[in-house]
Amino acid sequence: ENPAITYKKGSTCHFNPQTVNDDMQLHPEDRTNSMKCFDNAAKNRNLKDTEKAWAKLRTKKKKTYPNTLISDAKLDYSIEQFYKTFWSSSAINPYENYQQYVQGHTDIETTDWIDSGDSFTLCRTQQYLYRNGTSVGPMVANATTKQTLQRYGDYGMQICFSTQFEIEGVSMADCFVMEERILIESTEGGILMNVAAGSNFTKKTIYKPIIATTVKGSTKKIWEDFVDYARKLPVHPEEE
């Protein structure tokens, strides 16, 4: 058993950086739904079509994500390493660790990735207690995030978050959905990370400008901190 991580379905993954070493690899039996989905996608789309689809995706602007938060942040990972480190259900250092140990969120529960039905898009749901790191708004909120992941071979990867908040006793806390898109692209010597986001208001509120500005700033800080966090990790999982 990998001493750096303990994982149970629907629970938080715990990571101890002191126990990581160069010999750690993912267990061969950890062939999750995500890997099967990637295999199916590779069979159904040749490399040329995959490259074209990625080129179209990365250049297409979406109204859902009007605000650029991170632009071409370079990380010392391959696409495969980035996925196995943070996003796989058997990740060595899952994104939940960053949420818990850096952002201070608690009670994190994440479902396994499943095929959304198109044999290309993975989806999962995460629930957690969000700790507000700003001086504006409530300090704690219940958050539910729907996540999707699409991998375009070794060209790139798209991860999307849709997060809604609920605060006990505050009826308008769910007036918006926070939309985030993370694009990961292969480049010489690593990958480039781009993050865009937007607030989708589902209810009318006079506080819309304040909420939108505050959420944009706090979300930008979250991803800036994640970039720093990813750069400081001691090891990447081996590629198969």
PDB file of N, CA and C in Angstrom, residues 155-213:
ATOM      1  N   TYR A 155      -2.057  16.094 -26.269  1.00  0.00           N
ATOM      2  CA  TYR A 155      -2.097  17.497 -26.689  1.00  0.00           C
ATOM      3  C   TYR A 155      -2.588  18.406 -25.561  1.00  0.00           C
ATOM      4  N   GLY A 156      -3.599  17.960 -24.846  1.00  0.00           N
ATOM      5  CA  GLY A 156      -4.127  18.818 -23.801  1.00  0.00           C
ATOM      6  C   GLY A 156      -5.261  18.183 -23.021  1.00  0.00           C
ATOM      7  N   MET A 157      -5.777  18.940 -22.077  1.00  0.00           N
ATOM      8  CA  MET A 157      -6.836  18.455 -21.196  1.00  0.00           C
ATOM      9  C   MET A 157      -7.690  19.650 -20.769  1.00  0.00           C
ATOM     10  N   GLN A 158      -8.992  19.428 -20.705  1.00  0.00           N
ATOM     11  CA  GLN A 158      -9.916  20.455 -20.231  1.00  0.00           C
ATOM     12  C   GLN A 158     -10.637  19.958 -18.985  1.00  0.00           C
ATOM     13  N   ILE A 159     -10.622  20.772 -17.927  1.00  0.00           N
ATOM     14  CA  ILE A 159     -11.333  20.466 -16.691  1.00  0.00           C
ATOM     15  C   ILE A 159     -12.274  21.627 -16.402  1.00  0.00           C
ATOM     16  N   CYS A 160     -13.535  21.333 -16.149  1.00  0.00           N
ATOM     17  CA  CYS A 160     -14.516  22.376 -15.875  1.00  0.00           C
ATOM     18  C   CYS A 160     -15.186  22.158 -14.519  1.00  0.00           C
ATOM     19  N   PHE A 161     -15.357  23.241 -13.782  1.00  0.00           N
ATOM     20  CA  PHE A 161     -16.038  23.227 -12.483  1.00  0.00           C
ATOM     21  C   PHE A 161     -17.302  24.094 -12.584  1.00  0.00           C
ATOM     22  N   SER A 162     -18.396  23.594 -12.002  1.00  0.00           N
ATOM     23  CA  SER A 162     -19.593  24.405 -11.787  1.00  0.00           C
ATOM     24  C   SER A 162     -19.942  24.275 -10.315  1.00  0.00           C
ATOM     25  N   THR A 163     -19.796  25.374  -9.567  1.00  0.00           N
ATOM     26  CA  THR A 163     -19.940  25.326  -8.117  1.00  0.00           C
ATOM     27  C   THR A 163     -21.085  26.212  -7.641  1.00  0.00           C
ATOM     28  N   GLN A 164     -21.926  25.637  -6.784  1.00  0.00           N
ATOM     29  CA  GLN A 164     -23.014  26.395  -6.172  1.00  0.00           C
ATOM     30  C   GLN A 164     -22.849  26.363  -4.660  1.00  0.00           C
ATOM     31  N   PHE A 165     -23.168  27.477  -4.008  1.00  0.00           N
ATOM     32  CA  PHE A 165     -22.979  27.617  -2.570  1.00  0.00           C
ATOM     33  C   PHE A 165     -24.320  27.733  -1.852  1.00  0.00           C
ATOM     34  N   GLU A 166     -24.357  27.195  -0.642  1.00  0.00           N
ATOM     35  CA  GLU A 166     -25.528  27.328   0.221  1.00  0.00           C
ATOM     36  C   GLU A 166     -25.058  27.722   1.616  1.00  0.00           C
ATOM     37  N   ILE A 167     -25.745  28.705   2.203  1.00  0.00           N
ATOM     38  CA  ILE A 167     -25.411  29.178   3.546  1.00  0.00           C
ATOM     39  C   ILE A 167     -26.668  29.133   4.401  1.00  0.00           C
ATOM     40  N   GLU A 168     -26.576  28.463   5.498  1.00  0.00           N
ATOM     41  CA  GLU A 168     -27.732  28.315   6.374  1.00  0.00           C
ATOM     42  C   GLU A 168     -28.243  29.683   6.815  1.00  0.00           C
ATOM     43  N   GLY A 169     -29.533  29.922   6.580  1.00  0.00           N
ATOM     44  CA  GLY A 169     -30.154  31.175   6.994  1.00  0.00           C
ATOM     45  C   GLY A 169     -30.021  32.305   5.991  1.00  0.00           C
ATOM     46  N   VAL A 170     -29.319  32.068   4.867  1.00  0.00           N
ATOM     47  CA  VAL A 170     -29.158  33.095   3.832  1.00  0.00           C
ATOM     48  C   VAL A 170     -29.808  32.582   2.555  1.00  0.00           C
ATOM     49  N   SER A 171     -31.000  33.078   2.261  1.00  0.00           N
ATOM     50  CA  SER A 171     -31.791  32.529   1.158  1.00  0.00           C
ATOM     51  C   SER A 171     -31.193  32.828  -0.216  1.00  0.00           C
ATOM     52  N   MET A 172     -30.405  33.905  -0.356  1.00  0.00           N
ATOM     53  CA  MET A 172     -29.872  34.289  -1.663  1.00  0.00           C
ATOM     54  C   MET A 172     -28.447  33.793  -1.895  1.00  0.00           C
ATOM     55  N   ALA A 173     -27.963  32.946  -1.011  1.00  0.00           N
ATOM     56  CA  ALA A 173     -26.582  32.462  -1.154  1.00  0.00           C
ATOM     57  C   ALA A 173     -26.401  31.646  -2.432  1.00  0.00           C
ATOM     58  N   ASP A 174     -27.482  31.049  -2.923  1.00  0.00           N
ATOM     59  CA  ASP A 174     -27.395  30.228  -4.131  1.00  0.00           C
ATOM     60  C   ASP A 174     -27.816  31.015  -5.371  1.00  0.00           C
ATOM     61  N   CYS A 175     -27.599  32.327  -5.357  1.00  0.00           N
ATOM     62  CA  CYS A 175     -28.049  33.166  -6.471  1.00  0.00           C
ATOM     63  C   CYS A 175     -27.143  33.074  -7.695  1.00  0.00           C
ATOM     64  N   PHE A 176     -25.990  32.432  -7.562  1.00  0.00           N
ATOM     65  CA  PHE A 176     -25.085  32.320  -8.700  1.00  0.00           C
ATOM     66  C   PHE A 176     -24.376  30.972  -8.688  1.00  0.00           C
ATOM     67  N   VAL A 177     -23.865  30.606  -9.862  1.00  0.00           N
ATOM     68  CA  VAL A 177     -23.036  29.418 -10.018  1.00  0.00           C
ATOM     69  C   VAL A 177     -21.672  29.882 -10.509  1.00  0.00           C
ATOM     70  N   MET A 178     -20.633  29.453  -9.822  1.00  0.00           N
ATOM     71  CA  MET A 178     -19.272  29.800 -10.232  1.00  0.00           C
ATOM     72  C   MET A 178     -18.804  28.807 -11.284  1.00  0.00           C
ATOM     73  N   GLU A 179     -18.461  29.327 -12.475  1.00  0.00           N
ATOM     74  CA  GLU A 179     -18.017  28.485 -13.579  1.00  0.00           C
ATOM     75  C   GLU A 179     -16.518  28.689 -13.793  1.00  0.00           C
ATOM     76  N   GLU A 180     -15.765  27.593 -13.851  1.00  0.00           N
ATOM     77  CA  GLU A 180     -14.323  27.662 -14.052  1.00  0.00           C
ATOM     78  C   GLU A 180     -13.904  26.660 -15.123  1.00  0.00           C
ATOM     79  N   ARG A 181     -12.934  27.068 -15.923  1.00  0.00           N
ATOM     80  CA  ARG A 181     -12.386  26.161 -16.934  1.00  0.00           C
ATOM     81  C   ARG A 181     -10.871  26.193 -16.864  1.00  0.00           C
ATOM     82  N   ILE A 182     -10.268  25.010 -16.733  1.00  0.00           N
ATOM     83  CA  ILE A 182      -8.822  24.866 -16.685  1.00  0.00           C
ATOM     84  C   ILE A 182      -8.376  24.153 -17.954  1.00  0.00           C
ATOM     85  N   LEU A 183      -7.542  24.805 -18.730  1.00  0.00           N
ATOM     86  CA  LEU A 183      -6.976  24.196 -19.935  1.00  0.00           C
ATOM     87  C   LEU A 183      -5.502  23.898 -19.693  1.00  0.00           C
ATOM     88  N   ILE A 184      -5.127  22.657 -19.940  1.00  0.00           N
ATOM     89  CA  ILE A 184      -3.752  22.208 -19.778  1.00  0.00           C
ATOM     90  C   ILE A 184      -3.220  21.812 -21.146  1.00  0.00           C
ATOM     91  N   GLU A 185      -2.141  22.446 -21.574  1.00  0.00           N
ATOM     92  CA  GLU A 185      -1.609  22.200 -22.916  1.00  0.00           C
ATOM     93  C   GLU A 185      -0.143  21.789 -22.861  1.00  0.00           C
ATOM     94  N   SER A 186       0.204  20.788 -23.655  1.00  0.00           N
ATOM     95  CA  SER A 186       1.598  20.360 -23.741  1.00  0.00           C
ATOM     96  C   SER A 186       2.445  21.447 -24.382  1.00  0.00           C
ATOM     97  N   THR A 187       3.642  21.622 -23.852  1.00  0.00           N
ATOM     98  CA  THR A 187       4.607  22.544 -24.429  1.00  0.00           C
ATOM     99  C   THR A 187       5.993  21.960 -24.210  1.00  0.00           C
ATOM    100  N   GLU A 188       6.985  22.545 -24.804  1.00  0.00           N
ATOM    101  CA  GLU A 188       8.344  22.027 -24.655  1.00  0.00           C
ATOM    102  C   GLU A 188       8.792  22.124 -23.192  1.00  0.00           C
ATOM    103  N   GLY A 189       9.151  20.979 -22.624  1.00  0.00           N
ATOM    104  CA  GLY A 189       9.626  20.949 -21.257  1.00  0.00           C
ATOM    105  C   GLY A 189       8.562  20.999 -20.190  1.00  0.00           C
ATOM    106  N   GLY A 190       7.310  20.748 -20.557  1.00  0.00           N
ATOM    107  CA  GLY A 190       6.261  20.749 -19.529  1.00  0.00           C
ATOM    108  C   GLY A 190       4.879  21.003 -20.096  1.00  0.00           C
ATOM    109  N   ILE A 191       4.066  21.709 -19.331  1.00  0.00           N
ATOM    110  CA  ILE A 191       2.706  22.046 -19.743  1.00  0.00           C
ATOM    111  C   ILE A 191       2.430  23.511 -19.427  1.00  0.00           C
ATOM    112  N   LEU A 192       1.434  24.068 -20.118  1.00  0.00           N
ATOM    113  CA  LEU A 192       0.959  25.414 -19.841  1.00  0.00           C
ATOM    114  C   LEU A 192      -0.448  25.326 -19.267  1.00  0.00           C
ATOM    115  N   MET A 193      -0.686  26.050 -18.197  1.00  0.00           N
ATOM    116  CA  MET A 193      -1.982  26.031 -17.533  1.00  0.00           C
ATOM    117  C   MET A 193      -2.671  27.385 -17.707  1.00  0.00           C
ATOM    118  N   ASN A 194      -3.906  27.348 -18.207  1.00  0.00           N
ATOM    119  CA  ASN A 194      -4.716  28.542 -18.359  1.00  0.00           C
ATOM    120  C   ASN A 194      -6.042  28.342 -17.631  1.00  0.00           C
ATOM    121  N   VAL A 195      -6.475  29.355 -16.901  1.00  0.00           N
ATOM    122  CA  VAL A 195      -7.728  29.263 -16.156  1.00  0.00           C
ATOM    123  C   VAL A 195      -8.592  30.475 -16.479  1.00  0.00           C
ATOM    124  N   ALA A 196      -9.853  30.215 -16.809  1.00  0.00           N
ATOM    125  CA  ALA A 196     -10.830  31.279 -17.036  1.00  0.00           C
ATOM    126  C   ALA A 196     -12.065  30.966 -16.203  1.00  0.00           C
ATOM    127  N   ALA A 197     -12.828  32.011 -15.864  1.00  0.00           N
ATOM    128  CA  ALA A 197     -13.967  31.801 -14.974  1.00  0.00           C
ATOM    129  C   ALA A 197     -15.043  32.862 -15.198  1.00  0.00           C
ATOM    130  N   GLY A 198     -16.186  32.613 -14.616  1.00  0.00           N
ATOM    131  CA  GLY A 198     -17.282  33.574 -14.680  1.00  0.00           C
ATOM    132  C   GLY A 198     -18.353  33.230 -13.672  1.00  0.00           C
ATOM    133  N   SER A 199     -19.126  34.228 -13.253  1.00  0.00           N
ATOM    134  CA  SER A 199     -20.231  34.027 -12.313  1.00  0.00           C
ATOM    135  C   SER A 199     -21.547  34.043 -13.086  1.00  0.00           C
ATOM    136  N   ASN A 200     -22.253  32.929 -13.053  1.00  0.00           N
ATOM    137  CA  ASN A 200     -23.536  32.808 -13.739  1.00  0.00           C
ATOM    138  C   ASN A 200     -24.659  33.038 -12.726  1.00  0.00           C
ATOM    139  N   PHE A 201     -25.286  34.202 -12.780  1.00  0.00           N
ATOM    140  CA  PHE A 201     -26.321  34.539 -11.805  1.00  0.00           C
ATOM    141  C   PHE A 201     -27.658  33.937 -12.219  1.00  0.00           C
ATOM    142  N   THR A 202     -28.212  33.135 -11.333  1.00  0.00           N
ATOM    143  CA  THR A 202     -29.474  32.449 -11.587  1.00  0.00           C
ATOM    144  C   THR A 202     -30.657  33.136 -10.906  1.00  0.00           C
ATOM    145  N   LYS A 203     -30.358  34.101 -10.032  1.00  0.00           N
ATOM    146  CA  LYS A 203     -31.390  34.884  -9.344  1.00  0.00           C
ATOM    147  C   LYS A 203     -30.976  36.353  -9.350  1.00  0.00           C
ATOM    148  N   LYS A 204     -31.951  37.232  -9.357  1.00  0.00           N
ATOM    149  CA  LYS A 204     -31.661  38.662  -9.322  1.00  0.00           C
ATOM    150  C   LYS A 204     -31.244  39.086  -7.919  1.00  0.00           C
ATOM    151  N   THR A 205     -30.235  39.952  -7.871  1.00  0.00           N
ATOM    152  CA  THR A 205     -29.774  40.488  -6.595  1.00  0.00           C
ATOM    153  C   THR A 205     -29.089  41.836  -6.819  1.00  0.00           C
ATOM    154  N   ILE A 206     -29.306  42.762  -5.910  1.00  0.00           N
ATOM    155  CA  ILE A 206     -28.684  44.079  -6.018  1.00  0.00           C
ATOM    156  C   ILE A 206     -27.185  44.005  -5.728  1.00  0.00           C
ATOM    157  N   TYR A 207     -26.759  42.877  -5.182  1.00  0.00           N
ATOM    158  CA  TYR A 207     -25.353  42.705  -4.820  1.00  0.00           C
ATOM    159  C   TYR A 207     -24.525  42.053  -5.921  1.00  0.00           C
ATOM    160  N   LYS A 208     -25.100  41.910  -7.105  1.00  0.00           N
ATOM    161  CA  LYS A 208     -24.414  41.223  -8.200  1.00  0.00           C
ATOM    162  C   LYS A 208     -23.024  41.787  -8.485  1.00  0.00           C
ATOM    163  N   PRO A 209     -22.835  43.109  -8.630  1.00  0.00           N
ATOM    164  CA  PRO A 209     -21.485  43.626  -8.918  1.00  0.00           C
ATOM    165  C   PRO A 209     -20.474  43.298  -7.821  1.00  0.00           C
ATOM    166  N   ILE A 210     -20.919  43.400  -6.557  1.00  0.00           N
ATOM    167  CA  ILE A 210     -20.013  43.116  -5.437  1.00  0.00           C
ATOM    168  C   ILE A 210     -19.637  41.642  -5.417  1.00  0.00           C
ATOM    169  N   ILE A 211     -20.649  40.781  -5.603  1.00  0.00           N
ATOM    170  CA  ILE A 211     -20.401  39.338  -5.600  1.00  0.00           C
ATOM    171  C   ILE A 211     -19.469  38.948  -6.730  1.00  0.00           C
ATOM    172  N   ALA A 212     -19.738  39.463  -7.932  1.00  0.00           N
ATOM    173  CA  ALA A 212     -18.940  39.100  -9.103  1.00  0.00           C
ATOM    174  C   ALA A 212     -17.478  39.507  -8.927  1.00  0.00           C
ATOM    175  N   THR A 213     -17.242  40.709  -8.424  1.00  0.00           N
ATOM    176  CA  THR A 213     -15.875  41.199  -8.223  1.00  0.00           C
ATOM    177  C   THR A 213     -15.146  40.398  -7.147  1.00  0.00           C
TER     178      THR A 213
END
